[in-house]
Structure formats: structure tokens, C-alpha cells
Amino acid sequence: MKKNNEPMSMVNPSTDKLMTKVDSRYGLVVCAAKRAREINDGADIEAVKQSTKNVSNALEEIAEGKVSYKLAKADR
């Protein structure tokens, strides 16, 4: 399923690289979880490097800039 010979692991993509794409670790977790659910429900994987794990694919998409999120302001 991988498109190149580089092995995937829990450190790829690195946390440092991922944190340049999001505003907080909480935002990263929420974004990755939502995207992993979408992949689980049948959405196409947009990442160049692919894994058998949906969360890994979601994190790779975030690192590649193919998935992003926008914070909604809560009415108070």
C-alpha cells in the first residue's frame, strides 16, 4: 500500500513537522481523529505515503498539508 520504500513508523511524520500545521496538540488530535473516521467511512486517502492504519494516514495528510481545520468561534 505504500508508494515508496521509506518505512512508516510512529515518528513519521514527526511531531515537530505536524505542529507547524496546527495550532496545538489538542487541535492535532481532534483533526487526525476526525480525518481517520472519514477514511474509515470510505473517504479516499490523499497522502503520498500510505499505511494500513487510518490514523497514520490522517497524520500524513496533515503533514503534507492536504488536510486542515478552522476553529469555530463559540457564541457566549
Coordinates of C-alpha atoms in Angstrom, one line a residue:
M1 CA 0.0 0.0 0.0
K2 CA 3.0 2.3 0.5
K3 CA 4.0 4.2 -2.6
N4 CA 7.7 4.4 -1.8
N5 CA 10.3 2.4 0.1
E6 CA 10.5 4.6 3.2
P7 CA 9.2 2.7 6.2
M8 CA 6.4 4.4 8.2
S9 CA 6.5 4.5 12.0
M10 CA 5.0 6.3 14.9
V11 CA 7.7 9.0 14.5
N12 CA 6.9 9.6 10.8
P13 CA 5.7 12.3 10.3
S14 CA 7.5 13.8 13.2
T15 CA 5.6 15.8 15.9
D16 CA 7.7 18.8 15.1
K17 CA 6.6 18.7 11.5
L18 CA 2.9 18.2 12.5
M19 CA 3.0 21.1 14.9
T20 CA 3.8 23.5 12.1
K21 CA 0.5 22.6 10.5
V22 CA -1.8 23.1 13.6
D23 CA -2.1 25.5 16.5
S24 CA -2.0 23.0 19.4
R25 CA -1.6 19.3 20.2
Y26 CA -5.3 19.2 21.0
G27 CA -6.1 20.5 17.6
L28 CA -3.8 17.9 16.0
V29 CA -5.5 15.1 17.9
V30 CA -9.0 16.3 17.0
C31 CA -8.2 16.9 13.4
A32 CA -6.4 13.5 13.0
A33 CA -9.3 11.7 14.7
K34 CA -12.0 13.2 12.5
R35 CA -10.0 12.6 9.4
A36 CA -9.3 9.0 10.4
R37 CA -13.1 8.5 10.9
E38 CA -13.7 9.9 7.4
I39 CA -11.2 7.4 6.0
N40 CA -12.7 4.6 7.9
D41 CA -16.1 5.5 6.5
G42 CA -14.7 5.2 2.9
A43 CA -13.1 8.6 2.1
D44 CA -10.1 8.4 -0.3
I45 CA -6.6 8.6 1.2
E46 CA -4.9 11.7 -0.1
A47 CA -1.4 11.0 1.4
V48 CA 1.5 10.2 -0.8
K49 CA 2.9 7.8 1.8
Q50 CA 0.2 5.3 2.8
S51 CA -0.2 3.0 5.8
T52 CA -2.6 0.3 6.7
K53 CA -3.6 2.4 9.8
N54 CA -6.2 5.2 9.3
V55 CA -4.7 7.4 12.0
S56 CA -1.3 7.2 10.4
N57 CA -2.8 8.1 7.0
A58 CA -4.6 11.1 8.6
L59 CA -1.4 12.3 10.3
E60 CA 0.5 12.0 7.0
E61 CA -2.2 14.0 5.2
I62 CA -1.9 16.7 7.8
A63 CA 1.9 16.8 7.5
E64 CA 1.6 17.0 3.7
G65 CA -0.9 20.0 4.0
K66 CA -3.7 18.1 2.4
V67 CA -6.0 18.3 5.5
S68 CA -6.5 21.3 7.6
Y69 CA -9.1 22.7 10.0
K70 CA -10.5 26.0 11.1
L71 CA -11.6 26.9 14.6
A72 CA -15.1 28.0 15.0
K73 CA -15.9 30.8 17.5
A74 CA -18.3 29.8 20.2
D75 CA -21.2 32.1 20.9
R76 CA -21.2 33.1 24.5

